[in-house]
CSV table of C-alpha atoms in Angstrom, one decimal:
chain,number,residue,atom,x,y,z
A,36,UNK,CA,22.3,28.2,88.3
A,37,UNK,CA,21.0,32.1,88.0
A,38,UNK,CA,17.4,32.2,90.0
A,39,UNK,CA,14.9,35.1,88.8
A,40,UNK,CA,12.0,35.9,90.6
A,41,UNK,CA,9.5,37.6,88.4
A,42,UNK,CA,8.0,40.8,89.6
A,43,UNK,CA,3.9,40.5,90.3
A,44,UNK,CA,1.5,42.7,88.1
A,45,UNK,CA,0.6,44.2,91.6
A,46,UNK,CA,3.6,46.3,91.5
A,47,UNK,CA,3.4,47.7,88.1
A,48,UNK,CA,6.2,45.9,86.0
A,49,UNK,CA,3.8,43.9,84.2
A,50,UNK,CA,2.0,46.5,82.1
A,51,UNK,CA,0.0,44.1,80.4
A,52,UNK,CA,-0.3,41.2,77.9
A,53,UNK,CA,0.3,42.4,74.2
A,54,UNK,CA,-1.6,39.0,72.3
A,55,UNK,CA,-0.9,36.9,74.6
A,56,UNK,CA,2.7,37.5,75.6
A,57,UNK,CA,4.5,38.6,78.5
A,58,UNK,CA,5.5,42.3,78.7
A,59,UNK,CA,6.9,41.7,82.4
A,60,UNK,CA,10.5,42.7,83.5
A,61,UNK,CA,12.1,40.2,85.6
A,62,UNK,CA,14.3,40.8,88.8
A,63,UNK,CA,17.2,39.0,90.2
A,64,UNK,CA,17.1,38.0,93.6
A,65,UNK,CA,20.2,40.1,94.3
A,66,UNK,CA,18.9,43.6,93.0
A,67,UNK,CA,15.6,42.6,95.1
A,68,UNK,CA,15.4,45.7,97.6
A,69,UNK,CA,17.5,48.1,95.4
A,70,UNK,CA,14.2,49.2,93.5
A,71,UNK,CA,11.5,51.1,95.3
A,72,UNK,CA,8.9,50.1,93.2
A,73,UNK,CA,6.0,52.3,94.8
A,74,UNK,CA,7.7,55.1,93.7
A,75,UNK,CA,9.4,55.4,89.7
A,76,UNK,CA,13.1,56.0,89.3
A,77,UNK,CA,15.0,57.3,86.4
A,78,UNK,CA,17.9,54.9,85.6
A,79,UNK,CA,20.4,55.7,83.1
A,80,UNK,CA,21.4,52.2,81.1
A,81,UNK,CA,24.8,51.2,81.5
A,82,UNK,CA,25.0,47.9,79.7
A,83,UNK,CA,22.6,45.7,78.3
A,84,UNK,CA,23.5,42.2,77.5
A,85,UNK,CA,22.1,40.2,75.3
A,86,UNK,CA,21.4,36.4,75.4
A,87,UNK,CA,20.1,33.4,73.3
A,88,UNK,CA,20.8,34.7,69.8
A,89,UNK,CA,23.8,33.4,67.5
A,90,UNK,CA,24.0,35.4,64.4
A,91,UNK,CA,22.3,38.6,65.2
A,92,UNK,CA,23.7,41.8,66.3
A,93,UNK,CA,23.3,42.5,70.0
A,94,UNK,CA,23.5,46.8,69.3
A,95,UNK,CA,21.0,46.6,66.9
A,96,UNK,CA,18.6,44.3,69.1
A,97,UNK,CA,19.1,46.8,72.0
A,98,UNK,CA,18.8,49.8,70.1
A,99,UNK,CA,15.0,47.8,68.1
A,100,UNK,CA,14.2,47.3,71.9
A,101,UNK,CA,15.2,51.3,72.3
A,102,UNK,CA,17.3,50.0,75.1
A,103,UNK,CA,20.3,51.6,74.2
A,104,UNK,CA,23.1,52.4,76.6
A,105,UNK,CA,23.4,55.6,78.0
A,106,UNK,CA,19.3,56.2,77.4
A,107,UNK,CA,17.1,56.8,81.2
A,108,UNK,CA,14.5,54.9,82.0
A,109,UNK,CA,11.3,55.1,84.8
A,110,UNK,CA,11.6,52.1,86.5
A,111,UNK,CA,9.1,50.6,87.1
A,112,UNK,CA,7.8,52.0,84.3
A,113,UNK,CA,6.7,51.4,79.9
A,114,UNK,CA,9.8,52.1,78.8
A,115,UNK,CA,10.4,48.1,79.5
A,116,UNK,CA,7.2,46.8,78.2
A,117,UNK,CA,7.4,48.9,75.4
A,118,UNK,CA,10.8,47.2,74.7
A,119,UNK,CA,9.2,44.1,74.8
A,120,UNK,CA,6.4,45.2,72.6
A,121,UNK,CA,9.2,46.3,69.9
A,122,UNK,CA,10.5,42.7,69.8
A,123,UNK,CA,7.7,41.0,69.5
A,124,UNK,CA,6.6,43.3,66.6
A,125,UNK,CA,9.9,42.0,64.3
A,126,UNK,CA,8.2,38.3,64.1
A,127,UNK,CA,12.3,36.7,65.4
A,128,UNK,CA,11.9,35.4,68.5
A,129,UNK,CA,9.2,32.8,70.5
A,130,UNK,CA,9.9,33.8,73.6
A,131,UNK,CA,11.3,37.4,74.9
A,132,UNK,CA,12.2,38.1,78.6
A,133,UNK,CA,13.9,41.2,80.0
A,134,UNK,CA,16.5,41.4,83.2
A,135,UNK,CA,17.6,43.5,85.7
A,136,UNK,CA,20.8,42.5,86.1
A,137,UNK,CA,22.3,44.8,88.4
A,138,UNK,CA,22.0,48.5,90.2
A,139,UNK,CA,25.2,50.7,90.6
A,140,UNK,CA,23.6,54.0,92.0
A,141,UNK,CA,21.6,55.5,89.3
A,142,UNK,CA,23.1,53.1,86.6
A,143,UNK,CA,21.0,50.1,85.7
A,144,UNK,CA,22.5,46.7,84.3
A,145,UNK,CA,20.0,45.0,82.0
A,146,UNK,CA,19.8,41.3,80.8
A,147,UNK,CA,17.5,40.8,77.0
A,148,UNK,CA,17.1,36.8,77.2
A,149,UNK,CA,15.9,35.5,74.1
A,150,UNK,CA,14.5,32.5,71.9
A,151,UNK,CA,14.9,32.2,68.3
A,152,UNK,CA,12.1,31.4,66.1
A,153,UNK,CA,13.6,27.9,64.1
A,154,UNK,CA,15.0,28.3,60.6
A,155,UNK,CA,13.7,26.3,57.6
A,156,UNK,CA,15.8,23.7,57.0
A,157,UNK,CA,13.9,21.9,53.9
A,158,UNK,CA,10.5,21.6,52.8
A,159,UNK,CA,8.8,18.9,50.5
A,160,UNK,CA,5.1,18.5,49.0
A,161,UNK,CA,3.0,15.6,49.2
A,162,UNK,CA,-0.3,14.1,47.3
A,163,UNK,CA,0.9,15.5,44.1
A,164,UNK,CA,2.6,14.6,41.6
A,165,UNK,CA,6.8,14.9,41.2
A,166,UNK,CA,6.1,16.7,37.8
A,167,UNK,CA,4.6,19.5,39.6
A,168,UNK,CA,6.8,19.8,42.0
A,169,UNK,CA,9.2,21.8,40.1
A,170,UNK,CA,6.7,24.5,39.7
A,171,UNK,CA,5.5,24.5,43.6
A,172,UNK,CA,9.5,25.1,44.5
A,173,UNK,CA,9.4,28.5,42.0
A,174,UNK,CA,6.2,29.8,43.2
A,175,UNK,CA,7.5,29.3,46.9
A,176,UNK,CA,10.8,30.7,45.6
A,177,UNK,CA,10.3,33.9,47.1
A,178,UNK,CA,8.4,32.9,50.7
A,179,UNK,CA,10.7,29.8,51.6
A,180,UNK,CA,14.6,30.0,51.9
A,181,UNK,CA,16.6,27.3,53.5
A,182,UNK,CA,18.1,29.0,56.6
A,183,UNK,CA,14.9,31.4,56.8
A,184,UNK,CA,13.3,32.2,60.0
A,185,UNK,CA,9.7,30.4,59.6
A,186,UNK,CA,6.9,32.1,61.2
A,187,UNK,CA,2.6,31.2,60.9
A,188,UNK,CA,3.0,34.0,59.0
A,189,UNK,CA,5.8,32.2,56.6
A,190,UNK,CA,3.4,29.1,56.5
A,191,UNK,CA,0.0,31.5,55.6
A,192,UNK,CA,1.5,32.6,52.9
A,193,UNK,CA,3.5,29.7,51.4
A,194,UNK,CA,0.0,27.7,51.4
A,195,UNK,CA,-1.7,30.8,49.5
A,196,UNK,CA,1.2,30.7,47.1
A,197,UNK,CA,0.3,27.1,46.3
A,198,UNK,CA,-3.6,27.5,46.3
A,199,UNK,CA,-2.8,30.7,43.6
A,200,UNK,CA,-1.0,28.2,41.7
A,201,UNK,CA,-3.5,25.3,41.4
A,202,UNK,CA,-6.5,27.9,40.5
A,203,UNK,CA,-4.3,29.2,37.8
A,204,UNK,CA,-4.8,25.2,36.5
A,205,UNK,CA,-8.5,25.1,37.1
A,206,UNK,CA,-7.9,23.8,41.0
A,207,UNK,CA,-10.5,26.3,42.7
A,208,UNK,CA,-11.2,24.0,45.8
A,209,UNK,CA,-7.6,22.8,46.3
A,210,UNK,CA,-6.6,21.9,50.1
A,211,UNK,CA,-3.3,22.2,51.5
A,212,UNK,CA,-2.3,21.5,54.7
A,213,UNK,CA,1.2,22.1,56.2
A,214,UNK,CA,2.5,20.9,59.0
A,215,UNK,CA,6.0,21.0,60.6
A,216,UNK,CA,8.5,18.8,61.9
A,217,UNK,CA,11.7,19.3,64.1
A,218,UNK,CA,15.2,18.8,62.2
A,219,UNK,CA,17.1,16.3,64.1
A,220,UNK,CA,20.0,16.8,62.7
A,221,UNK,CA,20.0,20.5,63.0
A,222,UNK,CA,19.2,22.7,66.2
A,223,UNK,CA,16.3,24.9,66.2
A,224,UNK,CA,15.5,24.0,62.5
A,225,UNK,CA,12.3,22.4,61.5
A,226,UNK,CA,11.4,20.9,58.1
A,227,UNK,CA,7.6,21.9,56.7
A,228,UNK,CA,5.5,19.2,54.5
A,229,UNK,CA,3.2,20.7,52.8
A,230,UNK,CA,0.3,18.0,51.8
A,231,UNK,CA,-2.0,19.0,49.0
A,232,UNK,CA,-5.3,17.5,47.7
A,233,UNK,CA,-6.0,19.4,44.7
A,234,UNK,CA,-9.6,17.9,44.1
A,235,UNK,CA,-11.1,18.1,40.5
A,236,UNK,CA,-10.9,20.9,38.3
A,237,UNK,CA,-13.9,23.3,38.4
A,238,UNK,CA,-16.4,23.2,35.3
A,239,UNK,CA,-18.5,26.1,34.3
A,240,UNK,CA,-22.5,25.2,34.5
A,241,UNK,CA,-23.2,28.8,32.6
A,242,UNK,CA,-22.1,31.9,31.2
A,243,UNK,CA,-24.4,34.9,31.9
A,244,UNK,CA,-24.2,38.3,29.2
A,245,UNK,CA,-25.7,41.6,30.5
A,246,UNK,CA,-25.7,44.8,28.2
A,247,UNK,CA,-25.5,42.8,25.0
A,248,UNK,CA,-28.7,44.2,24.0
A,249,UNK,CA,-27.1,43.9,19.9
A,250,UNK,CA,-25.0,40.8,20.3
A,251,UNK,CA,-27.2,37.6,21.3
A,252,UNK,CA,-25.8,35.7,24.1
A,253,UNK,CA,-25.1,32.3,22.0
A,254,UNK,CA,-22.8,34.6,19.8
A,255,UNK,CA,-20.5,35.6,22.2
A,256,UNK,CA,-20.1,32.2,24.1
A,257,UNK,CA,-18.8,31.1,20.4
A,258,UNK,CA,-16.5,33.4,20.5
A,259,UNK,CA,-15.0,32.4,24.0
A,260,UNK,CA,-12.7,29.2,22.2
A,261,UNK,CA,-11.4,28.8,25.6
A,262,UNK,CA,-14.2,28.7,28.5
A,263,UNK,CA,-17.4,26.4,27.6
A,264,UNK,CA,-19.9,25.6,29.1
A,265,UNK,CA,-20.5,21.7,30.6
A,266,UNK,CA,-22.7,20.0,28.0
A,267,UNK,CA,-20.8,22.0,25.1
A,268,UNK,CA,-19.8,19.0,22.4
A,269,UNK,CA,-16.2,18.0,21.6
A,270,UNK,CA,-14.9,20.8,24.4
A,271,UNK,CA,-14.4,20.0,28.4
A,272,UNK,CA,-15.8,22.3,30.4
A,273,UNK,CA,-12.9,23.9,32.5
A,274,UNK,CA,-12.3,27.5,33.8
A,275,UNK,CA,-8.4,28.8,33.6
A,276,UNK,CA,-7.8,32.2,34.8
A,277,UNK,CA,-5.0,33.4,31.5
A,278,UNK,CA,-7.8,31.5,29.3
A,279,UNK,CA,-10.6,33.5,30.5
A,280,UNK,CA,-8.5,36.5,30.1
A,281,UNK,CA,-8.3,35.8,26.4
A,282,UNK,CA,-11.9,34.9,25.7
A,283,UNK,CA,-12.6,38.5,27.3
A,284,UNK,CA,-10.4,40.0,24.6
A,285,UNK,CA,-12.0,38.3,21.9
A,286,UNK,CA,-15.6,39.4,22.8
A,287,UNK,CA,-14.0,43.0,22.6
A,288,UNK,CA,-12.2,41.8,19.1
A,289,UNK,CA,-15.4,40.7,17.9
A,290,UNK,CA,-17.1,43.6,19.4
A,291,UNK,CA,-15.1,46.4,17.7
A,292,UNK,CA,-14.4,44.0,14.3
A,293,UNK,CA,-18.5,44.8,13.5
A,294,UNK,CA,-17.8,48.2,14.4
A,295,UNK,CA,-18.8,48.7,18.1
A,296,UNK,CA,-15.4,50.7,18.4
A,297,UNK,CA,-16.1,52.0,22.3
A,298,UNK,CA,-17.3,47.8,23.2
A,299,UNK,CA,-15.8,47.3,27.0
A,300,UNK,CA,-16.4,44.6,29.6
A,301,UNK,CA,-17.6,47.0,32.7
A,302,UNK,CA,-17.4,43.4,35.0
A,303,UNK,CA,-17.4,39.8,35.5
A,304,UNK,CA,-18.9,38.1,38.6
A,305,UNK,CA,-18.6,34.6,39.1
A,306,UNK,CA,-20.4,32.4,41.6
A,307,UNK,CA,-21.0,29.1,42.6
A,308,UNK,CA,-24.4,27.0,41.7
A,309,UNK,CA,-25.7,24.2,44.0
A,310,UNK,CA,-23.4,21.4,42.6
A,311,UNK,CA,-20.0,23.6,43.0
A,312,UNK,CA,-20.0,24.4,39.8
A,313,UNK,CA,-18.9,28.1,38.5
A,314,UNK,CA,-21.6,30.7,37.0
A,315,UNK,CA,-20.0,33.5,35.2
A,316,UNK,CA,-21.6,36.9,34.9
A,317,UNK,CA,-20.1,39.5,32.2
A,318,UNK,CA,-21.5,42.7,32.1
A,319,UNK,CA,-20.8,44.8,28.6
A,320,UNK,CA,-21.2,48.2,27.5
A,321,UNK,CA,-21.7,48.3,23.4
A,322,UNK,CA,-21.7,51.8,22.8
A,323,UNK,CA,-22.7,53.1,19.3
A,324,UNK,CA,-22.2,51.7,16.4
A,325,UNK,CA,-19.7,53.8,13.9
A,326,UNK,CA,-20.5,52.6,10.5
A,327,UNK,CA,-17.1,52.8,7.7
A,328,UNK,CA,-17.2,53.7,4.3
């Protein structure tokens, strides 16, 4: 069994921590006594071996690291931690250690010993419906691929892709938690479950006009067929992004159709009153009025 004895901070090697991993270089016991490490020596690389990785390539590992062979290095010295630094930076691996292998004269032998991050090996949703669930898998469609390294930045943004999609359908206070589970059947693969409380659709409590000083307020919520108010008879109260978008361009419509030709939303602010319900604010410039013969 190889033993490795890890060099203390007190002599240099260990730099420092970058977020909380190690930047140290480690030290066989046989090379122990070869370094001076009071004083930095330039070592020219003559091999660099890496291990723990199946289907990557080795030379273009070394060469992220900047480790390439035939490149001198202070040791001790950055050039290590900085190598470290690199790897961490490309989101692959969970655990990153560096060797010195062995000494020939100026020639330094190094060891990269890596761990994988685990690959996605499926993924399923849970607390919705099977109907939606062929609409989940598209918008995850370009975050989640079956043999894709999964990282907590992977996860981040496969549970914003599904809270985007609920609030598109109303869902502004949707929950989804994911957690993740080791594939048995596969090595360093884990499956993610993804479970989802969508919680009721938000309703509108009002709808706010400022800069209408022409148009009254009640005239321009009538012409907003899509977004009502609660209370509003014969129409649920329900707020859809696309639908909102439409009513906009029908104030406008409206707007310009009694010849307010230069009519504009400037802004629309929404907010949240004490039951949860949304408040919308839309601020309007008219401009003049053209008059047509």
């Amino acid at each position: 069994m190889k033993k490795f004895l890890y060099v203390s901070v007190i002599i240099i090697l260990s730099v420092f921590n970058l977020l909380g991993q190690n930047d140290t270089l480690n030290i066989k016991e046989d090379t122990i006594g070869l370094i001076d490490y009071s004083v930095p020596k330039e070592y020219e690389i003559g091999g660099v071996k890496i291990i723990g990785v199946k289907d990557r390539d080795p030379n273009a590992i070394a060469g992220y690291a900047g480790l390439n062979v035939g490149k001198k290095i202070l040791i001790p010295g950055q050039d290590i931690s900085k190598a470290i630094r690199q790897l961490w930076k490309i989101k692959l691996f969970t655990d990153i250690e560096i060797y010195v292998e062995k000494i020939i004269g100026d020639i330094v032998f190094l060891e990269i010993k890596l761990q994988e991050r685990p690959t996605l090996s499926r993924y399923s949703f849970k607390g919705v419906k099977k109907s939606r669930h062929d609409d989940l898998n598209e918008a995850l469609s370009g975050v989640l691929t079956k043999g894709g390294i999964v990282t907590e930045d992977t996860k981040r943004l496969a549970v914003k892709k599904i809270k985007d999609y609920f609030k598109e359908k109303g869902y502004f206070d949707v929950e989804v938690k994911v957690k993740e589970y080791s594939d048995e059947k596969k090595k360093n693969a884990v499956r993610l479950v993804f479970d989802i409380d969508k919680n009721k659709r938000i309703k509108v409590a009002d709808i706010y006009f400022v800069g209408n000083t022409n148009v009254p307020s009640k005239k321009l919520r009538k012409k907003m067929k899509n977004v009502k108010r609660i209370g509003v008879i014969f129409k649920k109260s329900k707020f859809i992004p696309k639908e909102f978008e439409e009513d906009k361009n029908s104030i406008i419509d409206y707007y310009n159709k009694i010849g307010y030709r230069d009519a504009r939303i400037l802004s629309d602010t929404m907010g949240r009153d004490g039951k949860g319900n949304l408040v919308i604010q839309i601020k309007l410039y008219e401009g003049q009025k053209y008059y047509f013969n």
